[in-house]
């Protein structure tokens, strides 16, 4: 396994700009998750995919957030019209759902700072 | 609704002390999984253990042990003879059948092990 890869590692943007993050899961992992983590908190669930299907989106996720996983491989998370409250670490994780609840493998995250 | 509570925000111990990290969970599902993850200072979350709701056997792995008690909805984690390298944030997590088995996390317990 080459591990879960996230790009970029850091992103600084101005309020109102759009940003896009990319996640490359471990190959053959069919589940892909996005979480958001702020300082001193646990990862907060945003959304997840099984293959290319987005199964659930958190109610906490406003319409400014959108995620895709075309062809069931890599995924992108886009935030439109960023706000200072969007500043956080965005984590991607993947798992192999051959047996329910395989463990999650996490990437190193993308740290977003909105100025 | 599912919830994970880690009441201990920070714990500080001296090397070689034993330490227990508490985790209390809430769910009405009878089928669920519990996890512990470690987040070292480098930032990447690492899986430690998974238990399913039908298996209350305690588990020991080296200096780590886990105590699962359904009667109190707890899944506590003990580190025996702690070491400086154990310093990290530890997260308890839960995934349930009716939630599509998405994983939700507690707020974490930051463990400091002093030499």
Coordinates of C-alpha atoms in Angstrom, one line a residue:
Chain A
X1 CA 0.0 0.0 0.0
X2 CA 1.3 3.4 -1.0
X3 CA -0.9 5.1 1.5
X4 CA -3.6 7.8 1.2
X5 CA -2.2 10.9 -0.5
X6 CA -3.6 14.4 -0.1
X7 CA -2.8 17.5 -2.1
X8 CA -1.9 20.2 -1.3
X9 CA -0.6 19.9 2.3
X10 CA -1.2 23.5 3.0
X11 CA -3.5 26.1 1.4
X12 CA -3.8 29.8 2.3
X13 CA -6.5 31.7 0.6
X14 CA -8.4 34.9 0.9
X15 CA -12.0 35.0 2.0
X16 CA -14.4 34.6 -0.9
X17 CA -12.0 32.5 -3.0
X18 CA -12.7 28.9 -4.1
X19 CA -10.4 26.1 -3.2
X20 CA -10.2 22.5 -4.3
X21 CA -8.4 19.6 -2.5
X22 CA -7.5 16.3 -3.9
X23 CA -7.4 12.9 -2.3
X24 CA -5.9 9.7 -3.7
X25 CA -7.0 6.7 -1.7
X26 CA -5.2 3.4 -1.4
X27 CA -5.9 1.5 -4.6
X28 CA -8.7 -1.1 -4.3
X29 CA -10.2 0.7 -1.4
X30 CA -13.8 1.3 -2.3
X31 CA -14.7 3.6 0.5
X32 CA -13.5 7.2 0.7
X33 CA -14.2 9.6 3.5
X34 CA -13.7 13.3 4.1
X35 CA -13.4 14.7 7.6
X36 CA -12.7 18.1 9.0
X37 CA -10.6 18.7 12.1
X38 CA -10.2 21.9 14.0
X39 CA -7.7 22.4 16.8
X40 CA -8.5 20.4 19.9
X41 CA -11.3 18.5 18.3
X42 CA -11.8 15.1 16.8
X43 CA -12.3 14.5 13.1
X44 CA -15.8 15.7 12.1
X45 CA -17.5 13.6 9.4
X46 CA -18.3 15.5 6.2
X47 CA -19.1 13.0 3.5
X48 CA -18.3 9.6 2.2
X49 CA -18.3 7.6 -1.0
X50 CA -18.6 4.0 -1.8
X51 CA -17.0 3.7 -5.2
X52 CA -18.3 6.7 -7.2
X53 CA -21.5 7.0 -5.2
X54 CA -21.7 9.7 -2.5
X55 CA -23.6 7.9 0.2
X56 CA -24.1 10.6 2.8
X57 CA -23.3 14.2 3.3
X58 CA -23.3 15.8 6.7
X59 CA -25.9 18.3 7.6
X60 CA -23.0 20.5 8.8
X61 CA -21.9 20.8 5.2
X62 CA -23.2 23.9 3.6
X63 CA -24.0 24.2 -0.1
X64 CA -20.6 25.8 -0.6
X65 CA -19.0 22.4 -0.2
X66 CA -19.1 19.8 -2.9
X67 CA -17.2 16.5 -3.2
X68 CA -16.8 14.2 -6.2
X69 CA -15.3 10.9 -6.8
X70 CA -15.4 10.3 -10.6
X71 CA -14.7 6.7 -11.6
X72 CA -14.5 5.7 -8.0
X73 CA -10.8 6.5 -7.7
X74 CA -9.5 9.9 -6.5
X75 CA -11.8 12.4 -4.9
X76 CA -12.0 16.2 -4.8
X77 CA -13.4 18.5 -2.2
X78 CA -14.3 22.0 -3.3
X79 CA -15.2 24.9 -1.1
X80 CA -16.7 27.9 -2.8
X81 CA -16.7 31.4 -1.5
X82 CA -14.5 30.4 1.5
X83 CA -15.1 31.9 4.9
X84 CA -12.8 32.3 7.9
X85 CA -14.8 29.6 9.6
X86 CA -13.7 27.1 7.0
X87 CA -10.1 27.2 8.3
X88 CA -9.3 23.7 9.4
X89 CA -7.5 20.5 8.6
X90 CA -9.3 18.5 5.9
X91 CA -8.6 14.8 6.2
X92 CA -9.3 12.1 3.7
X93 CA -9.5 8.4 4.6
X94 CA -10.1 5.3 2.8
X95 CA -11.1 1.7 3.6
X96 CA -11.7 -1.6 1.9
X97 CA -15.2 -2.6 2.5
X98 CA -14.9 -6.3 1.9
X99 CA -15.9 -6.9 5.4
X100 CA -17.9 -4.1 7.0
X101 CA -15.9 -1.7 9.0
X102 CA -12.4 -2.2 7.8
X103 CA -10.2 0.3 9.6
X104 CA -9.7 3.7 8.1
X105 CA -6.4 4.7 6.6
X106 CA -5.8 8.4 6.8
X107 CA -3.9 10.9 4.7
X108 CA -1.8 13.6 6.2
X109 CA -4.5 16.2 5.5
X110 CA -4.7 19.6 3.9
X111 CA -4.4 22.5 6.2
X112 CA -6.6 25.3 5.0
X113 CA -6.2 28.9 6.3
X114 CA -8.7 31.5 5.1
X115 CA -7.5 35.0 5.7
Chain B
X1 CA -28.1 9.4 17.1
X2 CA -24.6 8.2 17.7
X3 CA -22.2 9.9 20.0
X4 CA -18.7 9.3 21.5
X5 CA -17.6 11.1 24.6
X6 CA -14.0 11.3 25.8
X7 CA -14.3 13.2 29.0
X8 CA -10.6 13.6 29.6
X9 CA -9.2 16.4 27.5
X10 CA -5.6 16.1 28.6
X11 CA -3.7 13.6 30.8
X12 CA -0.1 14.0 31.9
X13 CA 1.9 11.1 33.3
X14 CA 5.5 10.3 34.1
X15 CA 7.1 7.6 32.1
X16 CA 6.5 4.0 33.3
X17 CA 3.1 5.0 34.8
X18 CA 0.0 3.2 33.7
X19 CA -2.7 5.4 32.2
X20 CA -6.3 4.7 31.2
X21 CA -8.2 6.7 28.6
X22 CA -11.9 6.7 28.9
X23 CA -14.5 6.4 26.2
X24 CA -18.2 6.3 26.5
X25 CA -20.5 5.8 23.5
X26 CA -24.1 6.2 22.7
X27 CA -26.1 4.3 20.1
X28 CA -29.4 2.4 19.9
X29 CA -28.1 0.0 17.3
X30 CA -27.2 -3.5 18.4
X31 CA -24.7 -3.8 15.6
X32 CA -21.8 -1.4 15.9
X33 CA -18.0 -1.2 15.9
X34 CA -15.7 0.7 18.2
X35 CA -12.2 1.9 17.4
X36 CA -9.2 3.6 18.9
X37 CA -7.0 5.8 16.7
X38 CA -3.7 7.5 17.6
X39 CA -2.7 10.9 16.3
X40 CA 1.0 11.6 17.0
X41 CA 2.5 15.1 16.7
X42 CA 3.2 14.4 13.1
X43 CA -0.5 14.5 12.5
X44 CA -1.5 11.4 10.7
X45 CA -4.2 9.3 12.4
X46 CA -3.2 5.7 12.9
X47 CA -5.6 2.8 13.6
X48 CA -5.0 0.9 16.9
X49 CA -7.9 -1.5 17.4
X50 CA -11.5 -2.4 16.3
X51 CA -14.1 -4.3 18.3
X52 CA -17.6 -5.3 17.2
X53 CA -20.6 -5.1 19.5
X54 CA -20.9 -8.8 19.8
X55 CA -17.4 -9.4 21.1
X56 CA -16.9 -8.2 24.7
X57 CA -13.6 -9.9 25.2
X58 CA -10.9 -7.7 26.4
X59 CA -7.8 -7.4 24.3
X60 CA -4.2 -7.0 25.1
X61 CA -1.5 -6.1 22.6
X62 CA 1.9 -5.5 24.1
X63 CA 1.6 -2.6 26.5
X64 CA -1.9 -1.7 25.2
X65 CA -5.1 -3.2 26.5
X66 CA -8.8 -2.4 25.9
X67 CA -11.8 -3.0 28.2
X68 CA -15.1 -3.2 26.4
X69 CA -18.2 -3.1 28.7
X70 CA -21.6 -3.0 27.0
X71 CA -23.4 -2.6 30.3
X72 CA -21.7 0.8 30.8
X73 CA -21.3 1.6 27.1
X74 CA -17.6 2.1 27.6
X75 CA -14.5 1.1 25.7
X76 CA -11.5 2.2 27.7
X77 CA -7.9 2.0 26.7
X78 CA -5.0 1.4 29.0
X79 CA -1.4 1.9 28.3
X80 CA 0.9 0.0 30.7
X81 CA 4.4 1.4 31.6
X82 CA 3.9 4.4 29.4
X83 CA 6.7 5.8 27.3
X84 CA 7.5 9.2 25.9
X85 CA 6.7 7.9 22.4
X86 CA 3.1 7.3 23.6
X87 CA 2.6 11.1 23.7
X88 CA -0.2 11.8 21.2
X89 CA -3.9 12.5 20.9
X90 CA -6.0 9.4 21.2
X91 CA -9.4 9.2 19.6
X92 CA -12.2 6.8 20.3
X93 CA -14.6 6.2 17.4
X94 CA -17.9 4.5 16.6
X95 CA -19.6 3.2 13.5
X96 CA -23.1 1.8 13.5
X97 CA -25.2 -0.3 11.1
X98 CA -28.0 2.2 10.6
X99 CA -25.5 5.0 10.0
X100 CA -24.2 3.2 7.0
X101 CA -21.2 2.3 9.1
X102 CA -19.7 5.7 8.8
X103 CA -17.2 6.4 11.5
X104 CA -17.7 9.2 14.0
X105 CA -15.0 10.3 16.4
X106 CA -14.8 11.6 20.0
X107 CA -13.0 14.9 20.7
X108 CA -9.9 13.0 21.7
X109 CA -7.6 12.8 24.8
X110 CA -4.2 14.4 24.6
X111 CA -1.7 12.3 26.5
X112 CA 1.6 13.8 27.6
X113 CA 4.2 11.3 28.9
X114 CA 7.1 13.0 30.6
X115 CA 10.5 11.5 30.9

